[in-house]
Coordinates of C-alpha atoms in Angstrom, one line a residue:
M187 CA -46.3 49.6 110.9
K188 CA -46.0 49.5 107.1
T189 CA -44.4 46.6 105.3
K190 CA -40.7 47.5 104.4
N191 CA -39.2 47.7 100.9
V192 CA -42.6 47.9 99.2
K193 CA -44.5 51.1 98.3
S194 CA -48.0 49.8 98.8
A195 CA -51.0 51.8 97.5
A196 CA -54.7 51.5 98.4
V197 CA -57.2 52.8 95.9
V198 CA -60.7 53.7 97.2
V199 CA -63.6 54.9 95.0
L200 CA -65.9 57.3 96.9
Y201 CA -69.5 58.3 96.2
N202 CA -71.3 60.6 98.6
P203 CA -69.2 59.3 101.5
N204 CA -70.2 59.6 105.2
Q205 CA -68.2 59.8 108.4
E206 CA -68.0 56.0 108.6
V207 CA -66.0 56.0 105.3
R208 CA -63.5 58.4 106.9
C209 CA -63.0 55.9 109.7
N210 CA -62.3 53.2 107.1
I211 CA -59.8 55.4 105.3
E212 CA -58.1 56.2 108.5
E213 CA -57.4 52.5 109.1
Y214 CA -56.1 52.0 105.5
R215 CA -53.6 54.8 105.7
K216 CA -52.0 53.2 108.8
E217 CA -51.0 50.2 106.7
F218 CA -50.4 51.5 103.2
Y219 CA -47.7 53.8 101.9
R220 CA -50.4 56.0 100.3
V221 CA -54.2 55.9 99.9
Y222 CA -55.7 57.3 96.8
C223 CA -59.3 58.4 97.2
V224 CA -61.0 58.9 93.9
D225 CA -64.4 60.7 94.4
N226 CA -67.3 60.2 91.9
S227 CA -69.5 62.6 93.9
L228 CA -70.8 65.8 92.4
K229 CA -69.4 67.9 95.3
Q230 CA -66.1 67.9 97.1
N231 CA -65.6 65.6 100.1
K232 CA -61.9 66.3 100.9
R233 CA -62.5 66.2 104.7
I234 CA -63.2 62.4 104.3
A235 CA -59.6 61.8 103.2
D236 CA -57.8 64.6 105.1
F237 CA -54.8 62.5 106.2
E238 CA -51.1 63.0 105.7
N239 CA -50.6 60.0 103.3
A240 CA -54.0 60.1 101.6
L241 CA -54.4 61.8 98.3
Y242 CA -57.9 63.0 97.5
I243 CA -58.9 63.1 93.7
P244 CA -62.3 64.7 93.0
L245 CA -63.9 64.0 89.6
Y246 CA -67.0 66.1 90.2
K247 CA -69.2 63.6 88.3
N248 CA -70.1 59.9 88.5
T249 CA -67.7 58.4 86.0
G250 CA -68.4 54.9 87.2
I251 CA -66.2 52.6 89.2
A252 CA -64.0 51.2 86.4
Y253 CA -63.0 54.7 85.3
A254 CA -62.3 55.9 88.8
L255 CA -60.2 52.8 89.6
N256 CA -58.1 53.5 86.5
V257 CA -57.6 57.1 87.7
G258 CA -56.4 55.9 91.1
C259 CA -54.2 53.0 89.8
K260 CA -52.5 55.2 87.2
K261 CA -51.7 57.9 89.8
A262 CA -50.3 55.3 92.2
I263 CA -48.1 53.8 89.5
S264 CA -46.9 57.3 88.4
D265 CA -46.0 57.9 92.1
G266 CA -43.8 54.8 92.1
C267 CA -46.0 52.4 94.0
D268 CA -45.2 48.7 93.6
T269 CA -48.5 47.1 94.8
I270 CA -52.1 48.2 94.6
T271 CA -55.0 47.1 96.8
L272 CA -58.6 48.1 95.9
F273 CA -61.3 48.9 98.4
D274 CA -64.9 50.0 98.2
Q275 CA -65.7 53.0 100.4
D276 CA -67.6 50.8 102.8
T277 CA -64.9 48.1 103.1
F278 CA -63.6 47.5 106.6
C279 CA -60.1 46.0 106.5
P280 CA -58.5 44.8 109.7
A281 CA -54.8 45.7 110.0
L282 CA -53.6 42.0 110.0
T283 CA -55.4 41.5 106.6
A284 CA -53.8 44.6 105.1
K285 CA -50.3 43.4 106.2
E286 CA -50.8 39.9 104.8
L287 CA -52.1 41.2 101.5
I288 CA -49.0 43.3 101.1
N289 CA -46.7 40.5 102.3
Q290 CA -48.1 37.9 100.0
M291 CA -48.0 40.3 97.0
N292 CA -44.3 41.0 97.9
K293 CA -43.7 37.3 97.5
E294 CA -45.4 37.3 94.2
M295 CA -43.2 40.2 93.1
I296 CA -40.2 38.0 93.9
N297 CA -41.6 35.1 91.9
G298 CA -42.3 37.5 89.0
K299 CA -45.6 36.0 88.0
L300 CA -48.9 37.8 87.1
A301 CA -51.2 37.4 90.1
V302 CA -54.0 38.7 92.2
V303 CA -54.0 38.1 96.0
A304 CA -57.4 38.4 97.7
P305 CA -58.8 38.1 101.2
N306 CA -61.9 36.1 102.2
I307 CA -65.0 38.3 102.6
K308 CA -67.4 38.5 105.5
Y309 CA -70.7 40.4 105.2
I310 CA -71.6 43.7 106.9
Y311 CA -75.3 44.0 107.7
R312 CA -77.3 46.9 109.2
D313 CA -79.7 46.7 112.1
A314 CA -83.0 48.7 112.2
N315 CA -81.2 51.8 113.3
G316 CA -78.6 51.6 110.6
K317 CA -75.8 50.4 112.9
R318 CA -73.1 48.3 111.3
I319 CA -73.0 44.6 112.2
L320 CA -69.9 42.6 111.3
S321 CA -71.2 39.1 110.6
E322 CA -69.5 35.7 110.3
D323 CA -71.1 34.9 106.9
E324 CA -68.4 34.3 104.3
I325 CA -68.5 34.7 100.5
Y326 CA -65.8 32.1 99.9
N327 CA -65.7 28.7 101.5
E328 CA -62.8 26.2 101.8
N329 CA -63.7 24.6 98.5
S330 CA -62.9 27.8 96.6
S331 CA -59.1 27.8 97.0
M332 CA -58.8 28.4 93.2
P333 CA -61.7 30.7 92.4
A334 CA -62.3 31.8 88.8
W335 CA -62.6 35.4 90.0
V336 CA -62.7 37.5 93.2
I337 CA -64.6 40.7 94.0
T338 CA -62.8 44.0 93.5
A339 CA -62.7 44.9 97.2
G340 CA -59.4 43.6 98.7
S341 CA -57.9 42.5 95.4
T342 CA -54.2 43.2 95.5
F343 CA -51.8 43.1 92.5
R344 CA -48.5 44.4 91.3
A345 CA -48.2 47.7 89.3
E346 CA -46.8 45.6 86.4
T347 CA -49.9 43.4 86.4
Y348 CA -52.1 46.4 86.0
K349 CA -50.0 47.7 83.1
R350 CA -49.9 44.3 81.4
L351 CA -53.7 43.9 81.6
K352 CA -54.2 47.6 80.6
G353 CA -56.5 48.4 83.5
F354 CA -60.2 48.1 83.9
D355 CA -62.9 48.2 81.1
D356 CA -64.5 51.6 81.3
K357 CA -67.5 50.4 79.3
L358 CA -68.7 48.4 82.3
F359 CA -69.3 51.6 84.5
I360 CA -70.4 49.5 87.5
G361 CA -70.7 45.8 88.0
Q362 CA -68.7 42.8 86.6
I363 CA -65.5 44.9 86.6
D364 CA -63.9 42.2 88.8
C365 CA -65.0 39.3 86.6
E366 CA -63.7 40.9 83.5
F367 CA -60.3 41.8 85.1
C368 CA -59.9 38.3 86.5
Y369 CA -60.8 36.8 83.1
R370 CA -58.0 38.6 81.4
L371 CA -55.6 37.8 84.3
K372 CA -56.4 34.0 83.9
H373 CA -56.0 34.2 80.1
S374 CA -52.6 35.9 80.5
L375 CA -51.5 32.8 82.5
G376 CA -52.0 34.6 85.9
D377 CA -53.2 33.2 89.2
I378 CA -55.6 34.2 91.9
R379 CA -54.4 33.4 95.5
L380 CA -57.2 33.5 98.0
L381 CA -56.2 34.0 101.7
H382 CA -58.9 32.0 103.5
K383 CA -57.9 32.9 107.0
F384 CA -57.7 36.7 106.4
Y385 CA -60.8 38.7 106.0
I386 CA -62.2 42.1 105.0
Y387 CA -65.8 43.0 105.8
Q388 CA -67.9 44.2 103.0
E389 CA -71.4 45.6 102.7
L390 CA -72.9 44.3 99.6
G391 CA -75.5 47.0 98.8
N392 CA -78.8 46.5 100.6
T393 CA -78.5 42.7 100.9
K394 CA -81.1 41.2 103.2
I395 CA -81.2 37.7 104.7
K396 CA -84.2 35.4 104.1
K397 CA -84.5 32.0 105.7
I398 CA -86.4 29.3 103.9
F399 CA -86.5 25.8 105.3
K400 CA -83.5 26.6 107.5
K401 CA -81.6 27.7 104.4
K402 CA -80.2 31.2 104.4
L403 CA -80.7 33.2 101.2
H404 CA -79.0 36.5 100.4
I405 CA -81.5 38.8 98.7
P406 CA -79.6 41.5 96.7
N407 CA -82.3 44.1 97.1
M408 CA -80.5 46.4 94.6
M409 CA -81.7 49.5 93.0
A410 CA -83.1 49.3 89.5
M411 CA -80.0 51.0 88.1
R412 CA -77.7 48.4 89.5
Y413 CA -79.9 45.6 88.0
Y414 CA -79.6 47.4 84.6
Y415 CA -75.8 47.3 84.7
L416 CA -75.7 43.8 86.0
F417 CA -77.7 42.5 83.1
R418 CA -76.1 44.8 80.5
N419 CA -72.6 44.0 81.5
E420 CA -73.1 40.3 81.9
I421 CA -74.6 39.9 78.5
Y422 CA -71.9 42.2 77.0
L423 CA -69.1 40.0 78.5
R424 CA -70.7 36.8 77.3
K425 CA -70.9 38.2 73.8
K426 CA -67.3 39.6 74.1
W427 CA -65.6 36.4 75.4
G428 CA -67.8 33.6 74.1
K429 CA -67.6 30.1 75.6
S430 CA -64.3 30.8 77.4
Y431 CA -66.3 33.1 79.7
E432 CA -68.3 30.2 81.1
P433 CA -66.5 29.8 84.5
F434 CA -67.0 33.5 85.1
K435 CA -70.7 33.7 84.3
I436 CA -73.1 35.2 86.8
R437 CA -76.4 33.2 87.0
L438 CA -78.9 35.9 86.0
Y439 CA -81.9 33.7 86.7
K440 CA -81.2 33.9 90.4
Y441 CA -81.6 37.7 90.3
F442 CA -84.9 37.3 88.4
G443 CA -86.1 35.0 91.1
C444 CA -85.1 37.3 93.9
I445 CA -86.9 40.2 92.3
I446 CA -90.1 38.3 91.6
F447 CA -90.4 36.5 94.9
F448 CA -88.8 38.8 97.5
E449 CA -88.2 42.4 96.4
K450 CA -90.2 45.5 96.1
E451 CA -90.6 47.6 92.9
K452 CA -90.7 44.4 90.9
K453 CA -91.9 46.0 87.6
K454 CA -89.4 48.8 87.7
K455 CA -86.5 46.4 88.4
L456 CA -87.6 43.8 85.8
R457 CA -87.9 46.6 83.2
A458 CA -84.3 47.7 84.1
C459 CA -83.1 44.1 83.6
M460 CA -84.7 43.8 80.2
K461 CA -83.4 47.2 79.1
G462 CA -79.9 46.3 80.2
A463 CA -80.1 43.1 78.2
I464 CA -81.2 44.9 75.1
D465 CA -78.6 47.7 75.4
A466 CA -75.8 45.1 75.8
L467 CA -76.3 44.1 72.1
S468 CA -75.1 47.6 71.0
L469 CA -71.9 47.7 73.1

């Protein structure tokens, strides 16, 4: 049952979605007033979002996540939605979490302050056959009750917050969109409220687990293109915001280490990192 008195929107960015994505959207639409599915695929995938309260918006090209999020958020606001929750296409969101995100943001609307409410995140892994495994590994621990930033998936905010912050930075294309948005939120005297006991499940690319001396390491195992944008965007944001960006910084050396010691296609990925770093200087 949807939360009363609030028109809640979910915005999902699609890219070559499969049947599993349709199942995710089917769950979202039960809890939200409307689900906006913005598709960056080259071809139409309307069957994925063929539900009564889901609006499918094809872009017919890969415009990047930031641009697609802006398309979805602006449409939700023009339709009169009060709150917006963002999801990746592979995000699995339990019904209780969706309800709590909407309820908490409704309280923030009453308080009238600029804020983002976010759930805790548990990882999704794949077995050898590609079957989805919902793990108990968390991104945020109990010591992160006031994080500098939270990932895009699950982030919930008021329409007014989006308008005040003027949306997402299209230059980023993919990666660090969440850091940059949260940076501007914090510097506009806004807060991030993390709901530790409520989870969404998120598949972070092709992340693999490696155990070294009983310590569990998450190896990103991203494609070269993703590493390109990671390094380009991170250096661009450090240049853009200067020292004030320090709490939001991503430790790039960790990604270098993962590529060198644990990943395949090392040369290709390292070249992508270097090209991203160089291209950031011209943004």
